[in-house]
Coordinates of C-alpha atoms in Angstrom, one line a residue:
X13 CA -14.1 312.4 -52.5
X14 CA -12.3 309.7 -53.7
X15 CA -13.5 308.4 -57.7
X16 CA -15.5 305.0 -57.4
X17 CA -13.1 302.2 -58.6
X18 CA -9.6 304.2 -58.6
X19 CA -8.4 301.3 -56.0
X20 CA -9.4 298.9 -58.6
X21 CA -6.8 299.3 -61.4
X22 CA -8.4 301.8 -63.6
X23 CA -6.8 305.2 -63.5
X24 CA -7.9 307.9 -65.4
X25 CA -7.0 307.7 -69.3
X26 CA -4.2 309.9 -70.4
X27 CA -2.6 309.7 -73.4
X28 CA -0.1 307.2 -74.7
X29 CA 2.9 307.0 -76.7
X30 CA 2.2 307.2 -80.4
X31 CA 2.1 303.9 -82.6
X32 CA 4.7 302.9 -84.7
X33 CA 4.3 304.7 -88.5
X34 CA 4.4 300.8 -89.7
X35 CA 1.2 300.3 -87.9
X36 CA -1.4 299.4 -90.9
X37 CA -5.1 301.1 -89.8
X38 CA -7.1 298.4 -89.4
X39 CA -4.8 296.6 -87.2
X40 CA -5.6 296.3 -83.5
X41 CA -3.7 299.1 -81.8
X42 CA -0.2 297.8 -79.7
X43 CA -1.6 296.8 -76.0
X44 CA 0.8 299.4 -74.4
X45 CA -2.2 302.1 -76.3
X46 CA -5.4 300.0 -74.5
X47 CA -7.1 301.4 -71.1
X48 CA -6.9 299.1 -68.6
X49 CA -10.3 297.8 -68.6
X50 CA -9.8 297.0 -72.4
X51 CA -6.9 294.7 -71.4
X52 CA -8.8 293.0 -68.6
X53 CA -10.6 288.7 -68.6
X54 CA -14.2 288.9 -67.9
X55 CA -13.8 287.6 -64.8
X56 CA -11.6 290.5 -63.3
X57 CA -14.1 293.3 -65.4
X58 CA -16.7 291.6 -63.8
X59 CA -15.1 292.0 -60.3
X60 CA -14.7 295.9 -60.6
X61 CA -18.2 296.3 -62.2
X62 CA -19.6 294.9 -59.1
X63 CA -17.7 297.1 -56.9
X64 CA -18.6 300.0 -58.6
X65 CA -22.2 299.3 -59.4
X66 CA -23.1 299.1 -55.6
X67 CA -20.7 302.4 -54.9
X68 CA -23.2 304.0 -57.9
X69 CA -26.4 302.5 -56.1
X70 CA -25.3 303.6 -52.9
X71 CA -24.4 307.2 -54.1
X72 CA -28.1 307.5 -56.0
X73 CA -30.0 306.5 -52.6
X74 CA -27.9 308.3 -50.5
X75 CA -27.9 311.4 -52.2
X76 CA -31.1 311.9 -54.6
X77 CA -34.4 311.8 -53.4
X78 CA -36.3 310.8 -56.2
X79 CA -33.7 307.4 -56.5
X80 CA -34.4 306.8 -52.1
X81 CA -37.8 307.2 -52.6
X82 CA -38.3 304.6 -56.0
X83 CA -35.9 302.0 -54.3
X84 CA -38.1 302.2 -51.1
X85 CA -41.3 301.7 -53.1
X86 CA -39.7 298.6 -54.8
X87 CA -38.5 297.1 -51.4
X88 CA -34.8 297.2 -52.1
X89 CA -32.0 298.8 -50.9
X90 CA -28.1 299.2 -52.3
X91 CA -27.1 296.4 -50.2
X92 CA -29.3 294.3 -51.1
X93 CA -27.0 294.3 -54.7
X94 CA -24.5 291.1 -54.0
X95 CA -23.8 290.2 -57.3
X96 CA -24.4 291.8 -61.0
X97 CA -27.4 289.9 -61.6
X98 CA -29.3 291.7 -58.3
X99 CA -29.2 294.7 -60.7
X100 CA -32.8 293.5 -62.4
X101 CA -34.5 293.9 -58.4
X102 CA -34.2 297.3 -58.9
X103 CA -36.3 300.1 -60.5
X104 CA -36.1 301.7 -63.9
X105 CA -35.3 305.4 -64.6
X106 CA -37.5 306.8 -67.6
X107 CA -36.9 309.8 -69.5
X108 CA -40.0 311.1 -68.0
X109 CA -38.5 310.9 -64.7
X110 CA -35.7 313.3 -65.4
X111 CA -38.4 315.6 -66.8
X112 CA -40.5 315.3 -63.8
X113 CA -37.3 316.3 -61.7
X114 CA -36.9 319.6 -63.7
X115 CA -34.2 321.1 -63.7
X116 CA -32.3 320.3 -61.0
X117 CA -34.0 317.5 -58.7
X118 CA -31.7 314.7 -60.1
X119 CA -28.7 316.3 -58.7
X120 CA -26.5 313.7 -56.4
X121 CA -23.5 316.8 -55.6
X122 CA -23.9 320.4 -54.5
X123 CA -24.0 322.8 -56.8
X124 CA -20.4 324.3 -56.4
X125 CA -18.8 320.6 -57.3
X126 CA -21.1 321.1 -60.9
X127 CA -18.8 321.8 -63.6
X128 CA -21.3 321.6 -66.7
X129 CA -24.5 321.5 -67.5
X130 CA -25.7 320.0 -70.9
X131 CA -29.6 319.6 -72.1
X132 CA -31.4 317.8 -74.3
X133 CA -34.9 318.9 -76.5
X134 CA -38.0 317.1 -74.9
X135 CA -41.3 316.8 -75.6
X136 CA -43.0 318.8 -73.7
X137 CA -40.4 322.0 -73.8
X138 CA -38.6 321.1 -70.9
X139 CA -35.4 319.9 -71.7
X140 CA -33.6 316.7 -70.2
X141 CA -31.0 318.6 -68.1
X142 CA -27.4 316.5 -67.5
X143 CA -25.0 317.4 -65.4
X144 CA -21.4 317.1 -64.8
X145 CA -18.4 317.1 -61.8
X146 CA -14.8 318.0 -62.6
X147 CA -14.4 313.9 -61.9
X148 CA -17.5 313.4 -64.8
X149 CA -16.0 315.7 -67.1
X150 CA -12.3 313.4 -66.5
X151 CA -14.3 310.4 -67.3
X152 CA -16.2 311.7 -70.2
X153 CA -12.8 313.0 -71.7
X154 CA -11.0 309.5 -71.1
X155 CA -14.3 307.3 -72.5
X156 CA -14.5 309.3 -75.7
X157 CA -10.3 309.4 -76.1
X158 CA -10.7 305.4 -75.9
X159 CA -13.3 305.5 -78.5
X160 CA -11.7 307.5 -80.7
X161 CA -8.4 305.3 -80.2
X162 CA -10.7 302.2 -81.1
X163 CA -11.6 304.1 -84.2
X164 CA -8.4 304.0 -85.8
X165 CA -7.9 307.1 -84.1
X166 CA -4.0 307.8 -83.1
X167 CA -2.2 310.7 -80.8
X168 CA -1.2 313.6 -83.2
X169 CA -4.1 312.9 -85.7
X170 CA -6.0 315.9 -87.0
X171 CA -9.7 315.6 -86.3
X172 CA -12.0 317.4 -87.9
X173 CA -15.3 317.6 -85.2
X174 CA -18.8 318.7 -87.4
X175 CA -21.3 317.6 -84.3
X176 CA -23.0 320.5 -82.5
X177 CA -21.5 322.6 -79.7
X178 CA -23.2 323.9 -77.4
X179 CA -26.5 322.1 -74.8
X180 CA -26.4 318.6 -77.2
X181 CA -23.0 316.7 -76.1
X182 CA -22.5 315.8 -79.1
X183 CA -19.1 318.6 -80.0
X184 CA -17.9 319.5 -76.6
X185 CA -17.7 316.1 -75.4
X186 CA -15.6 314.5 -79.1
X187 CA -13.6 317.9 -78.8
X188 CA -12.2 317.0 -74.8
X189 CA -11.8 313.3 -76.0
X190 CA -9.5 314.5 -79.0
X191 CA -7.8 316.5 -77.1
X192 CA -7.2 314.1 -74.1
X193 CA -6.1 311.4 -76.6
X194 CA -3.0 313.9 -77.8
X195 CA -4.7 314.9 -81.1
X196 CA -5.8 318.1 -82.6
X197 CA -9.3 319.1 -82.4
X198 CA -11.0 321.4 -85.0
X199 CA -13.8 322.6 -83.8
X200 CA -16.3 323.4 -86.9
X201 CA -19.4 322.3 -85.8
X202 CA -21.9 321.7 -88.0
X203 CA -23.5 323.7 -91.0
X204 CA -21.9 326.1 -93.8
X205 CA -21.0 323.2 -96.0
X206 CA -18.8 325.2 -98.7
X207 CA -17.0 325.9 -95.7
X208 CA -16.9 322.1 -93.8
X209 CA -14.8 320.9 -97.8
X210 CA -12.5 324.3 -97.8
X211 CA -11.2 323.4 -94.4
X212 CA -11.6 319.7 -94.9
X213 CA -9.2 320.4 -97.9
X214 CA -6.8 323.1 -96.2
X215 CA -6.0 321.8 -93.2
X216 CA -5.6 317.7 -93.9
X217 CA -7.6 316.1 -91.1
X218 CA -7.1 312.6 -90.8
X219 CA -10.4 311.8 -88.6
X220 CA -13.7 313.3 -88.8
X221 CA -16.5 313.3 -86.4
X222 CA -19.9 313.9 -87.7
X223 CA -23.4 312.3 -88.0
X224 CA -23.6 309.9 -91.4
X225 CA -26.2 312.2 -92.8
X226 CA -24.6 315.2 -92.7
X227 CA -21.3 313.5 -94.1
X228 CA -23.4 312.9 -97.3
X229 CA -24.4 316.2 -97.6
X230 CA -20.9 317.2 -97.5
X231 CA -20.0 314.6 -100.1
X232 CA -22.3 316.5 -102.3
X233 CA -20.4 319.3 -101.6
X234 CA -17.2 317.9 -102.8
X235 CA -19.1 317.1 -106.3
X236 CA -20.3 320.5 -106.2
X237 CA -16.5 322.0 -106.3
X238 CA -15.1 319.6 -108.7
X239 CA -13.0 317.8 -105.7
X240 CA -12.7 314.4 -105.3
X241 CA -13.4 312.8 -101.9
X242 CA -11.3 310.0 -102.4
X243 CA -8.8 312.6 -102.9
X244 CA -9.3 314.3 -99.3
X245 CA -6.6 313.8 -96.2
X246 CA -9.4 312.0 -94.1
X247 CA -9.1 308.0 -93.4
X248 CA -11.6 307.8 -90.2
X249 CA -15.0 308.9 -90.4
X250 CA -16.8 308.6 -86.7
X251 CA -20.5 308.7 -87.2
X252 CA -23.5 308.8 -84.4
X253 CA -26.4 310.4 -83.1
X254 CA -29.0 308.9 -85.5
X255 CA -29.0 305.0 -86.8
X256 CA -27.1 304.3 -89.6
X257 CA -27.2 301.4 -92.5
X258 CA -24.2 298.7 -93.5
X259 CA -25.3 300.2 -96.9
X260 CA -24.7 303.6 -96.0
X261 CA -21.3 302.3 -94.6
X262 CA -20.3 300.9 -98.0
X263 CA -21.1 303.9 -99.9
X264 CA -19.5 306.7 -97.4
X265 CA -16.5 304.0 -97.6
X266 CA -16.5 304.0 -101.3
X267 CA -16.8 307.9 -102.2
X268 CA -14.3 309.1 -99.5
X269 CA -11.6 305.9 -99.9
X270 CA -11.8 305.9 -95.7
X271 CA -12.5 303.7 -92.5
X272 CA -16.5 304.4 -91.7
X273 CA -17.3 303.4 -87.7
X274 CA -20.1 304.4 -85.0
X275 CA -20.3 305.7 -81.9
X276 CA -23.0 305.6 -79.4
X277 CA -24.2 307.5 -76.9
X278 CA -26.6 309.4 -75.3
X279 CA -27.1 312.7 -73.0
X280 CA -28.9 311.1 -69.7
X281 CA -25.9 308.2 -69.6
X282 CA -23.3 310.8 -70.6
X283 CA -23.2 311.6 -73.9
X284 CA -20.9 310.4 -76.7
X285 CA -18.1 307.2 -76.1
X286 CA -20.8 305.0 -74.2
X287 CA -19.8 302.2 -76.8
X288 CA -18.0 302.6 -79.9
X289 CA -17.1 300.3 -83.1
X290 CA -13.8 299.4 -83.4
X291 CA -11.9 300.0 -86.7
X292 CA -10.0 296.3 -87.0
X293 CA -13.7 294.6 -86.9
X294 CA -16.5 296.7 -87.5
X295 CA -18.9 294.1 -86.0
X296 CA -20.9 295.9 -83.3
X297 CA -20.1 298.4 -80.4
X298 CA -17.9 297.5 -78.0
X299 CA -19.5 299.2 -74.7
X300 CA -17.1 300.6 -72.0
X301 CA -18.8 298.6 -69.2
X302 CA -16.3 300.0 -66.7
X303 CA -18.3 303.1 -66.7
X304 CA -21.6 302.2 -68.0
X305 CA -23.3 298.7 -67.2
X306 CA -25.9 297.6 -69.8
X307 CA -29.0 295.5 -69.7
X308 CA -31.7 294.7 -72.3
X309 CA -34.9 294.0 -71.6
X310 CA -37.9 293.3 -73.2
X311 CA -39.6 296.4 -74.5
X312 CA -43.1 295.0 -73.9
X313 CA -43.2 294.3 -70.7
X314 CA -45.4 297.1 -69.3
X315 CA -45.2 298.3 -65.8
X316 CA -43.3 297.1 -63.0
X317 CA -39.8 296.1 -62.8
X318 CA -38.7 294.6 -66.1
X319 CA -36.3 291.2 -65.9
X320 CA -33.0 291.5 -68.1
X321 CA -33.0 289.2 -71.0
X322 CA -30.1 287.1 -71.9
X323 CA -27.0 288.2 -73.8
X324 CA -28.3 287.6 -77.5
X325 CA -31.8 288.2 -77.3
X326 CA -32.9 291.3 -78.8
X327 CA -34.7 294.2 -76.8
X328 CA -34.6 297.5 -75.0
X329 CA -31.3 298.7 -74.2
X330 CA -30.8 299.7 -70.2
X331 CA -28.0 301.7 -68.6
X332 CA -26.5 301.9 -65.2
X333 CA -23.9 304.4 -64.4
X334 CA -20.8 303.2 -62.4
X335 CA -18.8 306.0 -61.8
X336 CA -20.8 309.1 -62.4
X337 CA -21.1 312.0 -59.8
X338 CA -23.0 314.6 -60.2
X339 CA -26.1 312.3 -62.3
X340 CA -26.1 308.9 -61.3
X341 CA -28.4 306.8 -63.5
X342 CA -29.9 303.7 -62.7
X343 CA -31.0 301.5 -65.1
X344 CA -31.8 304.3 -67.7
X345 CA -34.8 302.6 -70.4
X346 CA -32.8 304.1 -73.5
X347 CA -36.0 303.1 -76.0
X348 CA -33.4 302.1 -77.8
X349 CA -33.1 298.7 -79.6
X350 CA -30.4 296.0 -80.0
X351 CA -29.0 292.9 -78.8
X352 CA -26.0 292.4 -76.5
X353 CA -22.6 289.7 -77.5
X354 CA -19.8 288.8 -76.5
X355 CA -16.5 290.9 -77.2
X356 CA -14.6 290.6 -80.0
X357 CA -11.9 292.8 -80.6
X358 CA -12.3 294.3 -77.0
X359 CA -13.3 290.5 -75.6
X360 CA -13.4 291.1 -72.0
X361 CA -16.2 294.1 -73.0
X362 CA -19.6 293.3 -74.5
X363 CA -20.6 294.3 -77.6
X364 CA -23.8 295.6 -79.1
X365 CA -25.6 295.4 -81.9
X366 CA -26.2 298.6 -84.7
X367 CA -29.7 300.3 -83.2
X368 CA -32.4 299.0 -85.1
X369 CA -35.0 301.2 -83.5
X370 CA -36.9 302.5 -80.6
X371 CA -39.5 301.2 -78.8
X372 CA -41.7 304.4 -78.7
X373 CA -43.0 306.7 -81.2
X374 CA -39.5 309.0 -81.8
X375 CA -38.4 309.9 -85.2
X376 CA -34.7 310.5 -85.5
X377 CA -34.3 312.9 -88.3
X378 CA -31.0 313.8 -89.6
X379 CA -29.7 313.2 -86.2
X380 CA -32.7 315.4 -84.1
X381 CA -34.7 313.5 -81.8
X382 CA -38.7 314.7 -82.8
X383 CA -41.8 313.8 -81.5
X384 CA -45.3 314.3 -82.8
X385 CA -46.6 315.9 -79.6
X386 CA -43.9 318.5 -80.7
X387 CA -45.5 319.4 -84.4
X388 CA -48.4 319.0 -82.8
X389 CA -47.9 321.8 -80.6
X390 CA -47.0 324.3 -83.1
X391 CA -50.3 323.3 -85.7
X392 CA -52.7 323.8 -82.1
X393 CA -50.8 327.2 -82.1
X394 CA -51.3 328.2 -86.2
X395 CA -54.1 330.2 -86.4
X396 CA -56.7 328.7 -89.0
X397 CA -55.1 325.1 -88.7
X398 CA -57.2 321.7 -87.0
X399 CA -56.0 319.6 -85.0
X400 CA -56.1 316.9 -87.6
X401 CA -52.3 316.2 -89.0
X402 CA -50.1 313.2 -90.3
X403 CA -46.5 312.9 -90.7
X404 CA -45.2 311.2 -93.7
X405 CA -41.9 310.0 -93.5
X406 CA -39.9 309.7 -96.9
X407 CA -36.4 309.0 -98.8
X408 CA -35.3 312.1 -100.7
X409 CA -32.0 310.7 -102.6
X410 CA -30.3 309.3 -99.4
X411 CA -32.0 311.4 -96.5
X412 CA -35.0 310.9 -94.6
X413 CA -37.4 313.7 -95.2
X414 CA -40.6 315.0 -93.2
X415 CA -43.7 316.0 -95.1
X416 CA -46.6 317.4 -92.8
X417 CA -49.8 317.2 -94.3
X418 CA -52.4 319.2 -92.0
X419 CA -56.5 319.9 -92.6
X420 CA -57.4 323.4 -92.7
X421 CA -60.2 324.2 -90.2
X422 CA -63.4 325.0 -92.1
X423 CA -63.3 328.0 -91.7
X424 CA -60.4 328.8 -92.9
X425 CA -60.0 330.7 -96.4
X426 CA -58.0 329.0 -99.4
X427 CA -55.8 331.9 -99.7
X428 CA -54.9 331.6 -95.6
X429 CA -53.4 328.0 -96.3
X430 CA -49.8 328.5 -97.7
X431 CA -49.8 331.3 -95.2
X432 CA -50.5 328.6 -92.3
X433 CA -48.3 326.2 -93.8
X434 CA -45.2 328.4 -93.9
X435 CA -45.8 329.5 -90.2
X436 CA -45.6 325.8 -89.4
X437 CA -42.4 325.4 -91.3
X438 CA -40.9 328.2 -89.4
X439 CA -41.7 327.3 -86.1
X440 CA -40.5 323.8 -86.4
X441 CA -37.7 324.8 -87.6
X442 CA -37.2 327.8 -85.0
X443 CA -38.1 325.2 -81.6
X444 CA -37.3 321.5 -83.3
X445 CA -34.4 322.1 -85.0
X446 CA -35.3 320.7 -88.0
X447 CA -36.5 321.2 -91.7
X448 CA -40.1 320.0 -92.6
X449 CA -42.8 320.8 -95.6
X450 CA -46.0 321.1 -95.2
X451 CA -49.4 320.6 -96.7
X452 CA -52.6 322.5 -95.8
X453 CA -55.5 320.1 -97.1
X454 CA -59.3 320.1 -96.9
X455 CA -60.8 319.1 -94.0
X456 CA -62.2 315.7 -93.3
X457 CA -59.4 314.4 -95.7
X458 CA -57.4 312.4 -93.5
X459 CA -57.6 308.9 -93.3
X460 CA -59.3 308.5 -89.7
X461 CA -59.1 305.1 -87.8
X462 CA -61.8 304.8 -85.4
X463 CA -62.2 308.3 -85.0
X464 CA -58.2 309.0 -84.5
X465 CA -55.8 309.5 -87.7
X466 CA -52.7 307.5 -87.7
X467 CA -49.9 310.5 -86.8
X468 CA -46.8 308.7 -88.6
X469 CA -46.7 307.3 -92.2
X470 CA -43.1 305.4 -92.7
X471 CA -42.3 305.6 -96.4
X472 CA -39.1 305.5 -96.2
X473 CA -36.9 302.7 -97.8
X474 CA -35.4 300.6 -95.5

């Protein structure tokens, strides 16, 4: 089967002849380095995102039940899609929905064409299971090259990769985009700090890819062995996976003497290199709308099939797939929010503003997704723990912390609290995947509103 679009002008990414050693960083890359798409007027983007988004709508209805049934609910069909703006007719696809489809229901290819499978951590323990063709995998590799490339990011560049391999997309999918842009990929992964500055300092990298929390903590680590970061081979640092501030920006900048740009993405879309900010203006996240059409809507709106808000007004962030096999995606509700602009250094591509939160009750911490229905789980299974917890959120130097602080049931003996506690701690770290304290307190000590205790308190400094 023929790619969607190929006809259109946009072949696969592959990489390019090397810049010029004059080329400053900072400077927009030569044209003869852009994708196609990056080169193209609005008006001719606009012309292959059409054709593509009804090839994506048709491929969904066609070939995944849960998308023919939803359409024929809503009283549309893929033809009915004339023009870009027919998009907001259609239904949304919730996180929930992919859940509900567990594991395999969302498939739109056979199994022999499924080349990958990825998952993310849910809420409920099943995972949010993505999928991937050969073709996907092509794309995926050619989206997060281009954003890498639009990071300062140049063929024969070292790049040291910190996210996670593994189920999160996070490593395996910046370790094919370095390697389909022509640089080296060094595939650490995350954790064993003493480890990330030895390597960071033997082998010269000039990029790194890593979330911006974890970069600190690796900062620290330079202090901690007398070396100074400004001192280090690295002039790129790519940060994702968790929101980050301009201030944060200006420090990393400062201690490391280096470019500091973010990338979004997310699993259910495709991963990584969805948008990505581009070194020569640092103002927003140019999104690669050949392969991923975005809407924003309001957040608010409740049930039924949201309208799409104009370019500028803030709201939920929405994602439509154009090109994706094996997991088409149809207006995907990312609970994410931001506003949407006009491009600047990419101008025929839209841009998007930093995430400046969700719209439901996720806390990203340190770059893990967690709910309270998951701590919550684990205190219902501590033996000689109630029911009755809150989650304080804090600053702890520059990271966000998580303090639980838990009742005790009343029968429970003093001496069985630290007990309880540290069986929390474990499991959340076990099943979560990330580091909490905890607090066993008397009961009937939580503040209560109307019979129900407010689950999150946000102390942190914003």
């Amino acid at each position: 089967m023929q790619r969607p679009g190929t006809a259109a002008g946009l072949p696969t990414n592959r990489p390019e002849q090397s810049p010029s050693a004059s080329q400053r960083l900072g400077d927009p890359p030569p044209v003869d380095l852009l994708d196609p798409a990056e080169r193209m007027s609005v008006d001719e983007l606009r012309a292959v995102l059409l054709d593509r988004l009804r090839w994506s709508l048709r491929h969904a209805y066609e070939n995944v039940a849960f998308y023919r049934k939803s359409f024929d609910a809503a009283g549309v069909h893929p033809e009915d899609c004339r023009e870009l703006a027919d998009l907001a007719h259609f239904p949304t696809t919730s996180k929930a929905d992919l859940r509900d489809n567990y594991p395999f229901g969302m498939f739109a290819v056979p199994q022999e064409r499924v080349r990958r499978l990825h998952a993310s951590s849910g809420t409920t323990g099943r995972p949010t299971v993505v999928r991937y063709t050969e073709g996907d995998i092509d794309v995926w590799a050619g989206v997060m090259a281009r954003s890498i490339r639009a990071a300062g990011g140049r063929p024969g560049d070292k790049v040291h990769n910190a996210y996670g391999y593994g189920l999160f997309t996070g490593g395996l999918g910046a370790h094919y985009g370095i390697e389909r842009l022509g640089a080296t990929a060094i595939p650490v992964s995350g954790g064993m700090t003493p480890r990330q500055v030895q390597l960071i300092t033997d082998f010269r990298p000039d990029v790194i890819m890593v979330t911006p929390s974890y970069l600190l903590t690796v900062l620290d680590e330079f202090d901690r062995q007398c070396i100074d970061p400004r001192s280090s081979s690295l002039r790129i640092g790519i940060f994702g996976a968790e929101p980050w501030t301009e201030q944060m920006r200006r420090e990393i900048e400062d201690r490391m003497d280096m470019h500091a740009v973010d990338i979004y993405g997310l699993s259910e879309v495709m991963g990584p290199g969805v948008a990505q900010e581009c070194v020569e203006t640092k103002d927003g996240l140019h999104i690669w709308e050949d392969h991923f059409y975005p809407e924003v809507v309001d957040p608010l709106a409740g049930l039924g099939i949201p309208r799409a808000l104009p370019d500028g007004e803030p709201g939920e962030l929405l994602f439509t797939s154009l090109t994706k096999q094996a997991l088409p995606i149809i207006r995907y509700r990312t609970r994410d929010l931001t506003t949407l602009r006009p491009g600047t250094a990419r101008p025929g591509l839209r841009r998007m503003d930093k995430i400046t939160g969700r719209s439901d009750d996720m806390i990203i911490l340190r770059g893990v997704n967690v709910f309270p229905t998951q701590i919550e789980e684990h205190v219902l299974r501590t033996a000689g723990l109630s029911p009755h917890f809150q989650l304080v959120l804090s600053t702890r130097g520059r990271l966000d912390a998580l303090h639980v602080r838990v009742e005790a049931r009343p029968d429970t003996e003093v001496g069985r609290r630290a007990g309880a506690a540290a069986e929390l701690v474990r499991a959340v770290k076990d099943t979560v995947g990330v580091s909490v304290t905890c607090e066993v307190t008397d009961p009937d000590t939580l503040e209560r509103s109307v019979g129900k205790l407010q689950r999150v308190v946000d102390n942190r400094e914003h």
